[in-house]
Amino acid sequence: IAGITQAPTSQILAAGRRMTLRCTQDMRHNAMYWYRQDLGLGLRLIHYSNTAGTTGKGEVPDGYSVSRANTDDFPLTLASAVPSQTSVYFCASATGTSGTDTQYFGPGTRLTVL
Amino acid sequence: GQNIDQPTEMTATEGAIVQINCTYQTSGFNGLFWYQQHAGEAPTFLSYNVLDGLEEKGRFSSFLSRSKGYSYLLLKELQMKDSASYLCASMDSNYQLIWGAGTKLIIKP
C-alpha cells in the first residue's frame, strides 16, 4: 500500500453500538489526525497524535477515543454511537518534523448512525 | 473565537480566471493552507502561505495578507476538472488547522 488507507469505506450503524474506524499509513509519518466533515461546516479535528504513544484532544473529542500503539495505525473508536455522529470521517497524517507540515488525507469513511 | 469565512459557491466559465477569497481570525497564526476536494473524495494539498505576498504554482496562485487576515486562491485557464470545493485553513498558535466550510466552484463550458 502507499499513502493512507481507511476502513471501512462506509458503514451503517445502529445507535448504541460500538464502532472502530481504522486508519493506516505507510509513509512513516509521526503525526496523525482524525477529522469529521459535515455539510456546511469545515473539517473539525476530533483527536490527534504527534508521535506514537501520545494522543491529544481536538475541537470535538466527546464520544470518541483513539490510540497510537505504533507509527502506522491510528484507530478511532465510537464507544456508543449516536445519530449526531453521522458524518464523513477523514484520517490524515504529516511528517511531524515541523508543526506546519502538510497534512495528507485518507479516502474517508462515511458513517451513518440510525 | 476562531473563524474562517469563504463564499459558499462560485460559478465560472471554462478558460476564465476565478479568485476565491478567504478571511481568517485565529488565535495566533502559523500559515494559511488551501486544499482542493472533489465530491466524494479526500482533500488534497494545493498551497501554503506564511509570508505576505503571492505564491505561484502553475495555473494556481495563492496570496496572503497577514495584516488584513486575508487570503485568496487564483485559478487561471479554468478546466472542467477544476470543478471542486476549495478549502481554506488557518493554522493557529497550537499548530492546529482551523478550516473554512469550503467554496464549491462550478465550471460551465
mmCIF file of C-alpha atoms in Angstrom:
data_model
loop_
_atom_site.group_PDB
_atom_site.id
_atom_site.type_symbol
_atom_site.label_atom_id
_atom_site.label_comp_id
_atom_site.label_asym_id
_atom_site.label_seq_id
_atom_site.Cartn_x
_atom_site.Cartn_y
_atom_site.Cartn_z
ATOM 1 C CA ILE A 1 0.000 0.000 0.000
ATOM 2 C CA ALA A 2 1.045 3.587 -0.485
ATOM 3 C CA GLY A 3 -0.261 6.555 1.448
ATOM 4 C CA ILE A 4 -3.154 6.394 3.874
ATOM 5 C CA THR A 5 -5.916 3.818 3.895
ATOM 6 C CA GLN A 6 -9.145 3.860 5.865
ATOM 7 C CA ALA A 7 -11.647 1.117 6.574
ATOM 8 C CA PRO A 8 -14.485 0.641 6.189
ATOM 9 C CA THR A 9 -15.384 2.850 3.205
ATOM 10 C CA SER A 10 -18.881 3.242 4.554
ATOM 11 C CA GLN A 11 -20.948 1.848 7.400
ATOM 12 C CA ILE A 12 -24.495 1.996 8.682
ATOM 13 C CA LEU A 13 -24.610 1.542 12.436
ATOM 14 C CA ALA A 14 -27.390 1.235 14.992
ATOM 15 C CA ALA A 15 -27.333 3.776 17.787
ATOM 16 C CA GLY A 16 -25.666 2.470 20.910
ATOM 17 C CA ARG A 17 -23.291 0.163 19.055
ATOM 18 C CA ARG A 18 -19.522 0.347 19.349
ATOM 19 C CA MET A 19 -17.529 1.027 16.189
ATOM 20 C CA THR A 20 -13.843 1.350 15.342
ATOM 21 C CA LEU A 21 -12.715 3.192 12.245
ATOM 22 C CA ARG A 22 -9.322 2.079 11.041
ATOM 23 C CA CYS A 23 -6.544 4.232 9.623
ATOM 24 C CA THR A 24 -3.149 3.007 8.426
ATOM 25 C CA GLN A 25 -0.313 4.923 6.762
ATOM 26 C CA ASP A 26 2.915 3.588 5.304
ATOM 27 C CA MET A 27 4.775 6.887 4.967
ATOM 28 C CA ARG A 28 6.374 6.673 8.420
ATOM 29 C CA HIS A 29 4.709 9.937 9.336
ATOM 30 C CA ASN A 30 4.901 10.871 13.006
ATOM 31 C CA ALA A 31 1.731 12.956 13.217
ATOM 32 C CA MET A 32 -1.773 11.640 12.589
ATOM 33 C CA TYR A 33 -5.208 13.239 12.830
ATOM 34 C CA TRP A 34 -8.903 12.377 12.801
ATOM 35 C CA TYR A 35 -11.419 14.871 11.381
ATOM 36 C CA ARG A 36 -15.125 14.809 10.764
ATOM 37 C CA GLN A 37 -16.705 16.659 7.863
ATOM 38 C CA ASP A 38 -20.342 17.703 7.951
ATOM 39 C CA LEU A 39 -22.305 19.564 5.283
ATOM 40 C CA GLY A 40 -21.945 23.314 5.643
ATOM 41 C CA LEU A 41 -19.194 23.046 8.227
ATOM 42 C CA GLY A 42 -15.437 22.979 7.938
ATOM 43 C CA LEU A 43 -13.418 19.938 8.849
ATOM 44 C CA ARG A 44 -13.310 19.608 12.626
ATOM 45 C CA LEU A 45 -10.462 17.952 14.485
ATOM 46 C CA ILE A 46 -11.509 15.110 16.783
ATOM 47 C CA HIS A 47 -8.199 13.759 18.085
ATOM 48 C CA TYR A 48 -4.592 13.890 17.034
ATOM 49 C CA SER A 49 -1.279 12.189 17.759
ATOM 50 C CA ASN A 50 2.075 13.916 17.356
ATOM 51 C CA THR A 51 4.018 10.669 17.675
ATOM 52 C CA ALA A 52 3.484 7.014 18.555
ATOM 53 C CA GLY A 53 2.432 6.613 22.163
ATOM 54 C CA THR A 54 0.896 10.084 22.523
ATOM 55 C CA THR A 55 -2.568 11.442 21.743
ATOM 56 C CA GLY A 56 -4.395 14.715 22.221
ATOM 57 C CA LYS A 57 -7.917 16.094 22.061
ATOM 58 C CA GLY A 58 -9.078 18.297 19.236
ATOM 59 C CA GLU A 59 -12.101 20.549 18.887
ATOM 60 C CA VAL A 60 -14.811 17.852 19.122
ATOM 61 C CA PRO A 61 -13.461 14.852 21.108
ATOM 62 C CA ASP A 62 -16.559 13.883 23.113
ATOM 63 C CA GLY A 63 -17.845 10.396 22.310
ATOM 64 C CA TYR A 64 -14.612 9.379 20.573
ATOM 65 C CA SER A 65 -11.372 7.759 21.682
ATOM 66 C CA VAL A 66 -8.098 6.976 19.921
ATOM 67 C CA SER A 67 -4.917 5.037 20.488
ATOM 68 C CA ARG A 68 -1.491 5.150 18.854
ATOM 69 C CA ALA A 69 0.315 1.942 19.673
ATOM 70 C CA ASN A 70 2.669 2.242 16.692
ATOM 71 C CA THR A 71 3.624 4.703 13.962
ATOM 72 C CA ASP A 72 1.398 3.268 11.242
ATOM 73 C CA ASP A 73 -2.019 2.819 12.867
ATOM 74 C CA PHE A 74 -4.396 5.322 14.426
ATOM 75 C CA PRO A 75 -7.844 3.791 15.094
ATOM 76 C CA LEU A 76 -10.828 5.920 16.117
ATOM 77 C CA THR A 77 -13.441 4.306 18.383
ATOM 78 C CA LEU A 78 -17.017 5.362 18.993
ATOM 79 C CA ALA A 79 -17.902 3.681 22.278
ATOM 80 C CA SER A 80 -21.680 4.075 21.936
ATOM 81 C CA ALA A 81 -22.689 5.663 18.646
ATOM 82 C CA VAL A 82 -25.345 8.387 18.489
ATOM 83 C CA PRO A 83 -27.111 9.836 15.407
ATOM 84 C CA SER A 84 -25.182 13.126 15.716
ATOM 85 C CA GLN A 85 -22.029 11.167 14.897
ATOM 86 C CA THR A 86 -23.316 10.589 11.377
ATOM 87 C CA SER A 87 -20.595 12.169 9.277
ATOM 88 C CA VAL A 88 -17.706 11.579 6.905
ATOM 89 C CA TYR A 89 -14.546 10.805 8.844
ATOM 90 C CA PHE A 90 -11.110 11.581 7.440
ATOM 91 C CA CYS A 91 -7.795 10.419 8.775
ATOM 92 C CA ALA A 92 -4.719 12.476 7.906
ATOM 93 C CA SER A 93 -1.001 12.294 8.517
ATOM 94 C CA ALA A 94 2.003 14.608 8.378
ATOM 95 C CA THR A 95 5.734 14.057 8.723
ATOM 96 C CA GLY A 96 5.772 15.785 12.093
ATOM 97 C CA THR A 97 9.215 17.297 11.566
ATOM 98 C CA SER A 98 7.628 20.741 11.672
ATOM 99 C CA GLY A 99 4.353 21.931 13.089
ATOM 100 C CA THR A 100 3.449 23.413 9.704
ATOM 101 C CA ASP A 101 3.867 20.186 7.723
ATOM 102 C CA THR A 102 1.331 19.475 5.003
ATOM 103 C CA GLN A 103 -1.365 17.034 6.041
ATOM 104 C CA TYR A 104 -2.215 14.179 3.684
ATOM 105 C CA PHE A 105 -5.691 12.713 3.848
ATOM 106 C CA GLY A 106 -7.095 9.218 3.568
ATOM 107 C CA PRO A 107 -10.143 8.487 1.373
ATOM 108 C CA GLY A 108 -12.617 8.815 4.240
ATOM 109 C CA THR A 109 -15.256 6.683 5.945
ATOM 110 C CA ARG A 110 -18.909 7.592 5.531
ATOM 111 C CA LEU A 111 -20.710 6.661 8.749
ATOM 112 C CA THR A 112 -24.465 6.690 9.254
ATOM 113 C CA VAL A 113 -25.854 6.155 12.758
ATOM 114 C CA LEU A 114 -29.544 5.291 12.902
ATOM 115 C CA GLY B 1 -13.227 32.998 18.744
ATOM 116 C CA GLN B 2 -11.663 31.402 15.716
ATOM 117 C CA ASN B 3 -13.349 31.860 12.374
ATOM 118 C CA ILE B 4 -12.714 31.243 8.701
ATOM 119 C CA ASP B 5 -15.013 32.808 6.101
ATOM 120 C CA GLN B 6 -15.187 31.925 2.432
ATOM 121 C CA PRO B 7 -18.026 32.080 -0.116
ATOM 122 C CA THR B 8 -20.261 29.031 -0.231
ATOM 123 C CA GLU B 9 -20.400 28.709 -4.004
ATOM 124 C CA MET B 10 -18.959 30.340 -7.120
ATOM 125 C CA THR B 11 -19.552 29.810 -10.820
ATOM 126 C CA ALA B 12 -17.045 30.453 -13.602
ATOM 127 C CA THR B 13 -16.571 29.685 -17.276
ATOM 128 C CA GLU B 14 -14.078 27.245 -18.738
ATOM 129 C CA GLY B 15 -10.909 29.073 -19.770
ATOM 130 C CA ALA B 16 -11.568 32.040 -17.487
ATOM 131 C CA ILE B 17 -9.947 33.171 -14.220
ATOM 132 C CA VAL B 18 -11.559 32.936 -10.786
ATOM 133 C CA GLN B 19 -10.499 34.277 -7.394
ATOM 134 C CA ILE B 20 -11.695 32.573 -4.216
ATOM 135 C CA ASN B 21 -11.383 34.756 -1.128
ATOM 136 C CA CYS B 22 -10.843 33.709 2.459
ATOM 137 C CA THR B 23 -10.733 35.772 5.632
ATOM 138 C CA TYR B 24 -9.468 34.270 8.840
ATOM 139 C CA GLN B 25 -9.371 35.039 12.520
ATOM 140 C CA THR B 26 -7.437 32.568 14.643
ATOM 141 C CA SER B 27 -5.614 32.500 17.962
ATOM 142 C CA GLY B 28 -2.129 33.008 16.624
ATOM 143 C CA PHE B 29 -1.097 32.310 13.051
ATOM 144 C CA ASN B 30 1.286 29.765 11.594
ATOM 145 C CA GLY B 31 0.269 29.871 7.980
ATOM 146 C CA LEU B 32 -2.632 29.560 5.572
ATOM 147 C CA PHE B 33 -3.383 26.399 3.599
ATOM 148 C CA TRP B 34 -5.547 25.786 0.555
ATOM 149 C CA TYR B 35 -6.857 22.328 -0.301
ATOM 150 C CA GLN B 36 -8.926 21.029 -3.201
ATOM 151 C CA GLN B 37 -11.666 18.471 -2.613
ATOM 152 C CA HIS B 38 -13.571 16.774 -5.405
ATOM 153 C CA ALA B 39 -17.008 15.466 -4.499
ATOM 154 C CA GLY B 40 -16.785 12.227 -2.546
ATOM 155 C CA GLU B 41 -13.005 12.373 -2.313
ATOM 156 C CA ALA B 42 -10.326 13.381 0.168
ATOM 157 C CA PRO B 43 -8.921 16.915 0.388
ATOM 158 C CA THR B 44 -5.610 17.328 -1.447
ATOM 159 C CA PHE B 45 -2.997 19.989 -0.707
ATOM 160 C CA LEU B 46 -2.703 22.968 -3.052
ATOM 161 C CA SER B 47 -0.686 25.673 -1.313
ATOM 162 C CA TYR B 48 0.789 27.060 1.900
ATOM 163 C CA ASN B 49 1.490 30.730 2.624
ATOM 164 C CA VAL B 50 3.117 32.049 5.775
ATOM 165 C CA LEU B 51 4.615 35.298 4.463
ATOM 166 C CA ASP B 52 2.753 38.140 2.760
ATOM 167 C CA GLY B 53 2.593 38.052 -0.986
ATOM 168 C CA LEU B 54 1.760 35.894 -3.942
ATOM 169 C CA GLU B 55 2.913 32.308 -4.438
ATOM 170 C CA GLU B 56 2.505 30.987 -7.967
ATOM 171 C CA LYS B 57 2.297 27.315 -8.807
ATOM 172 C CA GLY B 58 1.317 26.639 -12.400
ATOM 173 C CA ARG B 59 -2.294 27.639 -13.039
ATOM 174 C CA PHE B 60 -2.899 28.156 -9.321
ATOM 175 C CA SER B 61 -1.652 31.077 -7.220
ATOM 176 C CA SER B 62 -2.258 31.924 -3.578
ATOM 177 C CA PHE B 63 -1.984 35.306 -1.892
ATOM 178 C CA LEU B 64 -1.683 36.230 1.778
ATOM 179 C CA SER B 65 -2.037 39.497 3.698
ATOM 180 C CA ARG B 66 -1.405 38.839 7.391
ATOM 181 C CA SER B 67 -2.284 42.393 8.443
ATOM 182 C CA LYS B 68 -5.736 42.029 6.851
ATOM 183 C CA GLY B 69 -6.305 38.385 7.812
ATOM 184 C CA TYR B 70 -6.992 37.702 4.152
ATOM 185 C CA SER B 71 -6.005 35.200 1.515
ATOM 186 C CA TYR B 72 -7.161 34.316 -1.951
ATOM 187 C CA LEU B 73 -6.695 31.430 -4.343
ATOM 188 C CA LEU B 74 -6.454 32.387 -8.008
ATOM 189 C CA LEU B 75 -7.205 29.784 -10.648
ATOM 190 C CA LYS B 76 -6.304 30.594 -14.248
ATOM 191 C CA GLU B 77 -7.272 28.930 -17.535
ATOM 192 C CA LEU B 78 -10.067 27.071 -15.822
ATOM 193 C CA GLN B 79 -10.685 23.498 -16.858
ATOM 194 C CA MET B 80 -13.752 21.358 -16.222
ATOM 195 C CA LYS B 81 -11.675 19.192 -13.867
ATOM 196 C CA ASP B 82 -11.269 22.237 -11.588
ATOM 197 C CA SER B 83 -14.904 21.815 -10.540
ATOM 198 C CA ALA B 84 -14.458 21.017 -6.855
ATOM 199 C CA SER B 85 -14.646 22.515 -3.396
ATOM 200 C CA TYR B 86 -11.725 24.665 -2.265
ATOM 201 C CA LEU B 87 -10.971 24.628 1.442
ATOM 202 C CA CYS B 88 -9.168 27.427 3.258
ATOM 203 C CA ALA B 89 -7.498 26.580 6.578
ATOM 204 C CA SER B 90 -5.527 28.717 9.008
ATOM 205 C CA MET B 91 -3.001 27.161 11.373
ATOM 206 C CA ASP B 92 -3.325 28.566 14.887
ATOM 207 C CA SER B 93 -0.754 29.021 17.642
ATOM 208 C CA ASN B 94 -1.147 25.357 18.683
ATOM 209 C CA TYR B 95 -0.404 24.237 15.114
ATOM 210 C CA GLN B 96 -3.995 23.077 14.711
ATOM 211 C CA LEU B 97 -5.750 23.738 11.404
ATOM 212 C CA ILE B 98 -8.972 25.752 11.577
ATOM 213 C CA TRP B 99 -10.995 25.038 8.456
ATOM 214 C CA GLY B 100 -13.487 27.044 6.467
ATOM 215 C CA ALA B 101 -16.620 25.317 5.188
ATOM 216 C CA GLY B 102 -15.256 25.375 1.649
ATOM 217 C CA THR B 103 -16.179 27.102 -1.606
ATOM 218 C CA LYS B 104 -17.882 24.948 -4.211
ATOM 219 C CA LEU B 105 -16.619 26.017 -7.636
ATOM 220 C CA ILE B 106 -18.830 25.205 -10.601
ATOM 221 C CA ILE B 107 -17.235 25.433 -14.040
ATOM 222 C CA LYS B 108 -19.513 25.908 -17.025
ATOM 223 C CA PRO B 109 -18.463 25.213 -20.621
#
